[in-house]
PDB file of N, CA and C in Angstrom:
ATOM      1  N   MET A 489       0.840  -1.170   0.000  1.00 54.00           N
ATOM      2  CA  MET A 489       0.000   0.000   0.000  1.00 54.00           C
ATOM      3  C   MET A 489       0.890   1.240   0.000  1.00 54.00           C
ATOM      4  N   THR A 490       0.509   2.209  -0.815  1.00 62.00           N
ATOM      5  CA  THR A 490       1.333   3.405  -0.934  1.00 62.00           C
ATOM      6  C   THR A 490       1.031   4.399   0.176  1.00 62.00           C
ATOM      7  N   LYS A 491       2.071   5.099   0.558  1.00 72.00           N
ATOM      8  CA  LYS A 491       1.949   6.122   1.585  1.00 72.00           C
ATOM      9  C   LYS A 491       1.409   7.398   0.947  1.00 72.00           C
ATOM     10  N   ASN A 492       0.562   8.112   1.646  1.00 68.00           N
ATOM     11  CA  ASN A 492       0.046   9.383   1.155  1.00 68.00           C
ATOM     12  C   ASN A 492       1.094  10.457   1.430  1.00 68.00           C
ATOM     13  N   HIS A 493       1.602  11.058   0.369  1.00 65.00           N
ATOM     14  CA  HIS A 493       2.644  12.075   0.489  1.00 65.00           C
ATOM     15  C   HIS A 493       2.070  13.485   0.511  1.00 65.00           C
ATOM     16  N   GLY A 494       0.788  13.605   0.709  1.00 68.00           N
ATOM     17  CA  GLY A 494       0.152  14.916   0.766  1.00 68.00           C
ATOM     18  C   GLY A 494      -0.237  15.413  -0.614  1.00 68.00           C
ATOM     19  N   LYS A 495      -0.783  16.606  -0.640  1.00 68.00           N
ATOM     20  CA  LYS A 495      -1.299  17.129  -1.901  1.00 68.00           C
ATOM     21  C   LYS A 495      -0.206  17.584  -2.866  1.00 68.00           C
ATOM     22  N   GLN A 496       1.046  17.674  -2.412  1.00 79.00           N
ATOM     23  CA  GLN A 496       2.112  18.085  -3.313  1.00 79.00           C
ATOM     24  C   GLN A 496       2.516  16.974  -4.284  1.00 79.00           C
ATOM     25  N   ILE A 497       2.191  15.718  -3.988  1.00 84.00           N
ATOM     26  CA  ILE A 497       2.484  14.592  -4.881  1.00 84.00           C
ATOM     27  C   ILE A 497       1.159  14.096  -5.449  1.00 84.00           C
ATOM     28  N   LYS A 498       1.035  14.149  -6.778  1.00 80.00           N
ATOM     29  CA  LYS A 498      -0.231  13.776  -7.424  1.00 80.00           C
ATOM     30  C   LYS A 498      -0.404  12.264  -7.558  1.00 80.00           C
ATOM     31  N   ASP A 499       0.692  11.534  -7.789  1.00 81.00           N
ATOM     32  CA  ASP A 499       0.624  10.081  -7.993  1.00 81.00           C
ATOM     33  C   ASP A 499       1.591   9.407  -7.017  1.00 81.00           C
ATOM     34  N   ASP A 500       1.079   9.043  -5.847  1.00 82.00           N
ATOM     35  CA  ASP A 500       1.922   8.479  -4.795  1.00 82.00           C
ATOM     36  C   ASP A 500       2.604   7.180  -5.210  1.00 82.00           C
ATOM     37  N   ALA A 501       1.890   6.316  -5.921  1.00 84.00           N
ATOM     38  CA  ALA A 501       2.467   5.029  -6.334  1.00 84.00           C
ATOM     39  C   ALA A 501       3.645   5.241  -7.281  1.00 84.00           C
ATOM     40  N   LYS A 502       3.485   6.132  -8.237  1.00 85.00           N
ATOM     41  CA  LYS A 502       4.567   6.416  -9.182  1.00 85.00           C
ATOM     42  C   LYS A 502       5.760   7.038  -8.450  1.00 85.00           C
ATOM     43  N   TYR A 503       5.478   7.934  -7.516  1.00 84.00           N
ATOM     44  CA  TYR A 503       6.529   8.578  -6.727  1.00 84.00           C
ATOM     45  C   TYR A 503       7.355   7.531  -5.976  1.00 84.00           C
ATOM     46  N   GLU A 504       6.672   6.620  -5.291  1.00 88.00           N
ATOM     47  CA  GLU A 504       7.378   5.590  -4.524  1.00 88.00           C
ATOM     48  C   GLU A 504       8.175   4.656  -5.424  1.00 88.00           C
ATOM     49  N   ALA A 505       7.622   4.306  -6.579  1.00 86.00           N
ATOM     50  CA  ALA A 505       8.350   3.436  -7.511  1.00 86.00           C
ATOM     51  C   ALA A 505       9.627   4.118  -7.992  1.00 86.00           C
ATOM     52  N   LEU A 506       9.542   5.392  -8.288  1.00 86.00           N
ATOM     53  CA  LEU A 506      10.721   6.139  -8.734  1.00 86.00           C
ATOM     54  C   LEU A 506      11.760   6.254  -7.625  1.00 86.00           C
ATOM     55  N   ARG A 507      11.323   6.458  -6.401  1.00 87.00           N
ATOM     56  CA  ARG A 507      12.255   6.536  -5.269  1.00 87.00           C
ATOM     57  C   ARG A 507      12.973   5.204  -5.077  1.00 87.00           C
ATOM     58  N   ARG A 508      12.234   4.077  -5.227  1.00 90.00           N
ATOM     59  CA  ARG A 508      12.857   2.751  -5.103  1.00 90.00           C
ATOM     60  C   ARG A 508      13.901   2.530  -6.189  1.00 90.00           C
ATOM     61  N   GLU A 509      13.680   3.129  -7.371  1.00 90.00           N
ATOM     62  CA  GLU A 509      14.640   2.995  -8.468  1.00 90.00           C
ATOM     63  C   GLU A 509      15.865   3.886  -8.279  1.00 90.00           C
ATOM     64  N   GLY A 510      15.839   4.743  -7.272  1.00 90.00           N
ATOM     65  CA  GLY A 510      17.002   5.560  -6.974  1.00 90.00           C
ATOM     66  C   GLY A 510      16.909   7.016  -7.395  1.00 90.00           C
ATOM     67  N   TYR A 511      15.767   7.445  -7.884  1.00 87.00           N
ATOM     68  CA  TYR A 511      15.604   8.847  -8.257  1.00 87.00           C
ATOM     69  C   TYR A 511      15.559   9.710  -6.994  1.00 87.00           C
ATOM     70  N   SER A 512      15.998  10.956  -7.117  1.00 89.00           N
ATOM     71  CA  SER A 512      15.940  11.883  -5.987  1.00 89.00           C
ATOM     72  C   SER A 512      14.489  12.228  -5.671  1.00 89.00           C
ATOM     73  N   LYS A 513      14.272  12.792  -4.490  1.00 86.00           N
ATOM     74  CA  LYS A 513      12.919  13.194  -4.098  1.00 86.00           C
ATOM     75  C   LYS A 513      12.370  14.238  -5.064  1.00 86.00           C
ATOM     76  N   GLU A 514      13.220  15.188  -5.432  1.00 87.00           N
ATOM     77  CA  GLU A 514      12.776  16.267  -6.323  1.00 87.00           C
ATOM     78  C   GLU A 514      12.392  15.739  -7.703  1.00 87.00           C
ATOM     79  N   LYS A 515      13.251  14.887  -8.271  1.00 86.00           N
ATOM     80  CA  LYS A 515      12.970  14.356  -9.606  1.00 86.00           C
ATOM     81  C   LYS A 515      11.756  13.425  -9.574  1.00 86.00           C
ATOM     82  N   SER A 516      11.639  12.616  -8.548  1.00 83.00           N
ATOM     83  CA  SER A 516      10.485  11.722  -8.415  1.00 83.00           C
ATOM     84  C   SER A 516       9.189  12.517  -8.329  1.00 83.00           C
ATOM     85  N   ALA A 517       9.207  13.598  -7.562  1.00 84.00           N
ATOM     86  CA  ALA A 517       8.012  14.436  -7.426  1.00 84.00           C
ATOM     87  C   ALA A 517       7.660  15.088  -8.753  1.00 84.00           C
ATOM     88  N   ARG A 518       8.669  15.569  -9.455  1.00 84.00           N
ATOM     89  CA  ARG A 518       8.424  16.225 -10.742  1.00 84.00           C
ATOM     90  C   ARG A 518       7.795  15.257 -11.738  1.00 84.00           C
ATOM     91  N   ILE A 519       8.306  14.038 -11.808  1.00 82.00           N
ATOM     92  CA  ILE A 519       7.770  13.037 -12.732  1.00 82.00           C
ATOM     93  C   ILE A 519       6.371  12.596 -12.296  1.00 82.00           C
ATOM     94  N   ALA A 520       6.191  12.356 -11.012  1.00 80.00           N
ATOM     95  CA  ALA A 520       4.890  11.895 -10.507  1.00 80.00           C
ATOM     96  C   ALA A 520       3.801  12.949 -10.682  1.00 80.00           C
ATOM     97  N   ASN A 521       4.176  14.202 -10.746  1.00 81.00           N
ATOM     98  CA  ASN A 521       3.196  15.279 -10.892  1.00 81.00           C
ATOM     99  C   ASN A 521       2.915  15.644 -12.342  1.00 81.00           C
ATOM    100  N   THR A 522       3.637  15.064 -13.281  1.00 79.00           N
ATOM    101  CA  THR A 522       3.392  15.319 -14.695  1.00 79.00           C
ATOM    102  C   THR A 522       2.272  14.395 -15.154  1.00 79.00           C
ATOM    103  N   PRO A 523       1.163  14.943 -15.664  1.00 72.00           N
ATOM    104  CA  PRO A 523       0.002  14.109 -15.991  1.00 72.00           C
ATOM    105  C   PRO A 523       0.249  13.063 -17.069  1.00 72.00           C
ATOM    106  N   ASP A 524       1.098  13.336 -18.040  1.00 67.00           N
ATOM    107  CA  ASP A 524       1.300  12.380 -19.129  1.00 67.00           C
ATOM    108  C   ASP A 524       2.685  11.753 -19.102  1.00 67.00           C
ATOM    109  N   SER A 525       3.280  11.622 -17.919  1.00 58.00           N
ATOM    110  CA  SER A 525       4.640  11.101 -17.829  1.00 58.00           C
ATOM    111  C   SER A 525       4.756   9.630 -18.215  1.00 58.00           C
ATOM    112  N   GLY A 526       3.669   8.886 -18.180  1.00 58.00           N
ATOM    113  CA  GLY A 526       3.716   7.477 -18.544  1.00 58.00           C
ATOM    114  C   GLY A 526       3.606   7.225 -20.029  1.00 58.00           C
ATOM    115  N   LYS A 527       3.282   8.244 -20.791  1.00 60.00           N
ATOM    116  CA  LYS A 527       3.102   8.085 -22.233  1.00 60.00           C
ATOM    117  C   LYS A 527       4.418   8.312 -22.948  1.00 60.00           C
ATOM    118  N   LYS A 528       4.616   7.579 -24.004  1.00 60.00           N
ATOM    119  CA  LYS A 528       5.831   7.712 -24.789  1.00 60.00           C
ATOM    120  C   LYS A 528       5.524   8.345 -26.130  1.00 60.00           C
ATOM    121  N   GLY A 529       6.551   8.887 -26.702  1.00 59.00           N
ATOM    122  CA  GLY A 529       6.437   9.361 -28.070  1.00 59.00           C
ATOM    123  C   GLY A 529       5.779  10.708 -28.227  1.00 59.00           C
ATOM    124  N   GLY A 530       5.694  11.112 -29.474  1.00 60.00           N
ATOM    125  CA  GLY A 530       5.125  12.406 -29.792  1.00 60.00           C
ATOM    126  C   GLY A 530       3.692  12.297 -30.241  1.00 60.00           C
ATOM    127  N   LYS A 531       3.403  12.961 -31.340  1.00 60.00           N
ATOM    128  CA  LYS A 531       2.032  13.066 -31.801  1.00 60.00           C
ATOM    129  C   LYS A 531       1.637  11.970 -32.787  1.00 60.00           C
ATOM    130  N   SER A 532       2.567  11.136 -33.199  1.00 63.00           N
ATOM    131  CA  SER A 532       2.210  10.105 -34.173  1.00 63.00           C
ATOM    132  C   SER A 532       1.400   8.999 -33.503  1.00 63.00           C
ATOM    133  N   THR A 533       0.501   8.414 -34.279  1.00 69.00           N
ATOM    134  CA  THR A 533      -0.330   7.335 -33.746  1.00 69.00           C
ATOM    135  C   THR A 533       0.426   6.017 -33.835  1.00 69.00           C
ATOM    136  N   ALA A 534      -0.016   5.041 -33.083  1.00 84.00           N
ATOM    137  CA  ALA A 534       0.594   3.720 -33.128  1.00 84.00           C
ATOM    138  C   ALA A 534       0.390   3.125 -34.520  1.00 84.00           C
ATOM    139  N   LEU A 535       1.353   2.351 -34.971  1.00 88.00           N
ATOM    140  CA  LEU A 535       1.265   1.776 -36.318  1.00 88.00           C
ATOM    141  C   LEU A 535       0.015   0.925 -36.481  1.00 88.00           C
ATOM    142  N   ASP A 536      -0.364   0.203 -35.437  1.00 87.00           N
ATOM    143  CA  ASP A 536      -1.544  -0.661 -35.510  1.00 87.00           C
ATOM    144  C   ASP A 536      -2.827   0.128 -35.733  1.00 87.00           C
ATOM    145  N   GLU A 537      -2.833   1.386 -35.328  1.00 89.00           N
ATOM    146  CA  GLU A 537      -4.031   2.212 -35.449  1.00 89.00           C
ATOM    147  C   GLU A 537      -4.116   2.955 -36.784  1.00 89.00           C
ATOM    148  N   ARG A 538      -3.057   2.919 -37.565  1.00 91.00           N
ATOM    149  CA  ARG A 538      -3.048   3.638 -38.841  1.00 91.00           C
ATOM    150  C   ARG A 538      -3.721   2.824 -39.938  1.00 91.00           C
ATOM    151  N   SER A 539      -4.228   3.528 -40.936  1.00 93.00           N
ATOM    152  CA  SER A 539      -4.832   2.853 -42.088  1.00 93.00           C
ATOM    153  C   SER A 539      -3.720   2.342 -43.001  1.00 93.00           C
ATOM    154  N   LYS A 540      -4.086   1.459 -43.921  1.00 95.00           N
ATOM    155  CA  LYS A 540      -3.096   0.932 -44.853  1.00 95.00           C
ATOM    156  C   LYS A 540      -2.538   2.061 -45.712  1.00 95.00           C
ATOM    157  N   THR A 541      -3.373   3.023 -46.079  1.00 95.00           N
ATOM    158  CA  THR A 541      -2.920   4.166 -46.874  1.00 95.00           C
ATOM    159  C   THR A 541      -1.858   4.963 -46.118  1.00 95.00           C
ATOM    160  N   GLU A 542      -2.076   5.176 -44.835  1.00 93.00           N
ATOM    161  CA  GLU A 542      -1.091   5.895 -44.021  1.00 93.00           C
ATOM    162  C   GLU A 542       0.203   5.102 -43.901  1.00 93.00           C
ATOM    163  N   LEU A 543       0.077   3.785 -43.760  1.00 94.00           N
ATOM    164  CA  LEU A 543       1.267   2.936 -43.677  1.00 94.00           C
ATOM    165  C   LEU A 543       2.036   2.945 -44.991  1.00 94.00           C
ATOM    166  N   LEU A 544       1.320   2.939 -46.113  1.00 95.00           N
ATOM    167  CA  LEU A 544       1.979   3.008 -47.420  1.00 95.00           C
ATOM    168  C   LEU A 544       2.763   4.310 -47.565  1.00 95.00           C
ATOM    169  N   ALA A 545       2.186   5.406 -47.111  1.00 94.00           N
ATOM    170  CA  ALA A 545       2.878   6.697 -47.176  1.00 94.00           C
ATOM    171  C   ALA A 545       4.141   6.680 -46.322  1.00 94.00           C
ATOM    172  N   GLU A 546       4.054   6.105 -45.137  1.00 91.00           N
ATOM    173  CA  GLU A 546       5.222   6.004 -44.256  1.00 91.00           C
ATOM    174  C   GLU A 546       6.291   5.109 -44.885  1.00 91.00           C
ATOM    175  N   ALA A 547       5.868   3.991 -45.465  1.00 92.00           N
ATOM    176  CA  ALA A 547       6.805   3.069 -46.114  1.00 92.00           C
ATOM    177  C   ALA A 547       7.496   3.746 -47.295  1.00 92.00           C
ATOM    178  N   LYS A 548       6.755   4.542 -48.041  1.00 92.00           N
ATOM    179  CA  LYS A 548       7.337   5.273 -49.171  1.00 92.00           C
ATOM    180  C   LYS A 548       8.381   6.263 -48.672  1.00 92.00           C
ATOM    181  N   LYS A 549       8.056   6.953 -47.573  1.00 90.00           N
ATOM    182  CA  LYS A 549       8.960   7.956 -47.016  1.00 90.00           C
ATOM    183  C   LYS A 549      10.299   7.341 -46.606  1.00 90.00           C
ATOM    184  N   ILE A 550      10.271   6.104 -46.091  1.00 89.00           N
ATOM    185  CA  ILE A 550      11.523   5.482 -45.649  1.00 89.00           C
ATOM    186  C   ILE A 550      12.117   4.539 -46.692  1.00 89.00           C
ATOM    187  N   GLY A 551      11.467   4.439 -47.864  1.00 91.00           N
ATOM    188  CA  GLY A 551      12.053   3.711 -48.991  1.00 91.00           C
ATOM    189  C   GLY A 551      11.895   2.205 -48.978  1.00 91.00           C
ATOM    190  N   ILE A 552      10.778   1.691 -48.529  1.00 92.00           N
ATOM    191  CA  ILE A 552      10.541   0.245 -48.522  1.00 92.00           C
ATOM    192  C   ILE A 552      10.068  -0.180 -49.906  1.00 92.00           C
ATOM    193  N   LYS A 553      10.788  -1.109 -50.503  1.00 93.00           N
ATOM    194  CA  LYS A 553      10.443  -1.594 -51.842  1.00 93.00           C
ATOM    195  C   LYS A 553       9.387  -2.692 -51.745  1.00 93.00           C
ATOM    196  N   GLY A 554       8.509  -2.778 -52.753  1.00 94.00           N
ATOM    197  CA  GLY A 554       7.467  -3.794 -52.784  1.00 94.00           C
ATOM    198  C   GLY A 554       6.326  -3.525 -51.824  1.00 94.00           C
ATOM    199  N   ARG A 555       6.212  -2.305 -51.374  1.00 93.00           N
ATOM    200  CA  ARG A 555       5.220  -1.966 -50.344  1.00 93.00           C
ATOM    201  C   ARG A 555       3.782  -2.120 -50.806  1.00 93.00           C
ATOM    202  N   HIS A 556       3.522  -1.924 -52.113  1.00 93.00           N
ATOM    203  CA  HIS A 556       2.140  -2.001 -52.602  1.00 93.00           C
ATOM    204  C   HIS A 556       1.590  -3.427 -52.589  1.00 93.00           C
ATOM    205  N   LYS A 557       2.470  -4.408 -52.575  1.00 95.00           N
ATOM    206  CA  LYS A 557       2.037  -5.807 -52.550  1.00 95.00           C
ATOM    207  C   LYS A 557       1.882  -6.333 -51.121  1.00 95.00           C
ATOM    208  N   MET A 558       2.296  -5.547 -50.146  1.00 95.00           N
ATOM    209  CA  MET A 558       2.294  -6.001 -48.751  1.00 95.00           C
ATOM    210  C   MET A 558       0.918  -5.834 -48.106  1.00 95.00           C
ATOM    211  N   THR A 559       0.651  -6.715 -47.140  1.00 95.00           N
ATOM    212  CA  THR A 559      -0.550  -6.562 -46.314  1.00 95.00           C
ATOM    213  C   THR A 559      -0.262  -5.498 -45.252  1.00 95.00           C
ATOM    214  N   LYS A 560      -1.287  -5.099 -44.550  1.00 94.00           N
ATOM    215  CA  LYS A 560      -1.117  -4.109 -43.494  1.00 94.00           C
ATOM    216  C   LYS A 560      -0.126  -4.615 -42.438  1.00 94.00           C
ATOM    217  N   GLU A 561      -0.256  -5.883 -42.065  1.00 93.00           N
ATOM    218  CA  GLU A 561       0.637  -6.470 -41.064  1.00 93.00           C
ATOM    219  C   GLU A 561       2.081  -6.495 -41.557  1.00 93.00           C
ATOM    220  N   SER A 562       2.273  -6.813 -42.845  1.00 94.00           N
ATOM    221  CA  SER A 562       3.620  -6.835 -43.418  1.00 94.00           C
ATOM    222  C   SER A 562       4.224  -5.437 -43.448  1.00 94.00           C
ATOM    223  N   LEU A 563       3.395  -4.449 -43.753  1.00 94.00           N
ATOM    224  CA  LEU A 563       3.872  -3.064 -43.756  1.00 94.00           C
ATOM    225  C   LEU A 563       4.339  -2.647 -42.362  1.00 94.00           C
ATOM    226  N   ILE A 564       3.564  -3.007 -41.361  1.00 91.00           N
ATOM    227  CA  ILE A 564       3.928  -2.664 -39.985  1.00 91.00           C
ATOM    228  C   ILE A 564       5.267  -3.296 -39.618  1.00 91.00           C
ATOM    229  N   LYS A 565       5.454  -4.565 -39.949  1.00 90.00           N
ATOM    230  CA  LYS A 565       6.721  -5.247 -39.653  1.00 90.00           C
ATOM    231  C   LYS A 565       7.878  -4.597 -40.386  1.00 90.00           C
ATOM    232  N   ALA A 566       7.665  -4.245 -41.659  1.00 91.00           N
ATOM    233  CA  ALA A 566       8.727  -3.630 -42.454  1.00 91.00           C
ATOM    234  C   ALA A 566       9.094  -2.246 -41.916  1.00 91.00           C
ATOM    235  N   ILE A 567       8.117  -1.487 -41.496  1.00 89.00           N
ATOM    236  CA  ILE A 567       8.384  -0.152 -40.953  1.00 89.00           C
ATOM    237  C   ILE A 567       9.138  -0.255 -39.634  1.00 89.00           C
ATOM    238  N   ARG A 568       8.794  -1.230 -38.823  1.00 87.00           N
ATOM    239  CA  ARG A 568       9.464  -1.400 -37.526  1.00 87.00           C
ATOM    240  C   ARG A 568      10.886  -1.933 -37.665  1.00 87.00           C
ATOM    241  N   ALA A 569      11.169  -2.609 -38.757  1.00 81.00           N
ATOM    242  CA  ALA A 569      12.496  -3.227 -38.941  1.00 81.00           C
ATOM    243  C   ALA A 569      13.579  -2.200 -39.157  1.00 81.00           C
TER     244      ALA A 569
END
């Protein structure tokens, strides 16, 4: 069970996990108080959520050959490779 660190810490569980990993109190508090600190990446959507047309455009941008014959799953694998 997590300890209540008062209203200055928004996510007590995350704060305690960071402290156990060796982060300082200040850095742990800063991360625990950031609402989207658990999310990765920028504004791009996950490859699985994109349409085949969007995947084809991405494959073209990075130069994948034979992309028009690929299935959506094959495009995702090729882009990740």
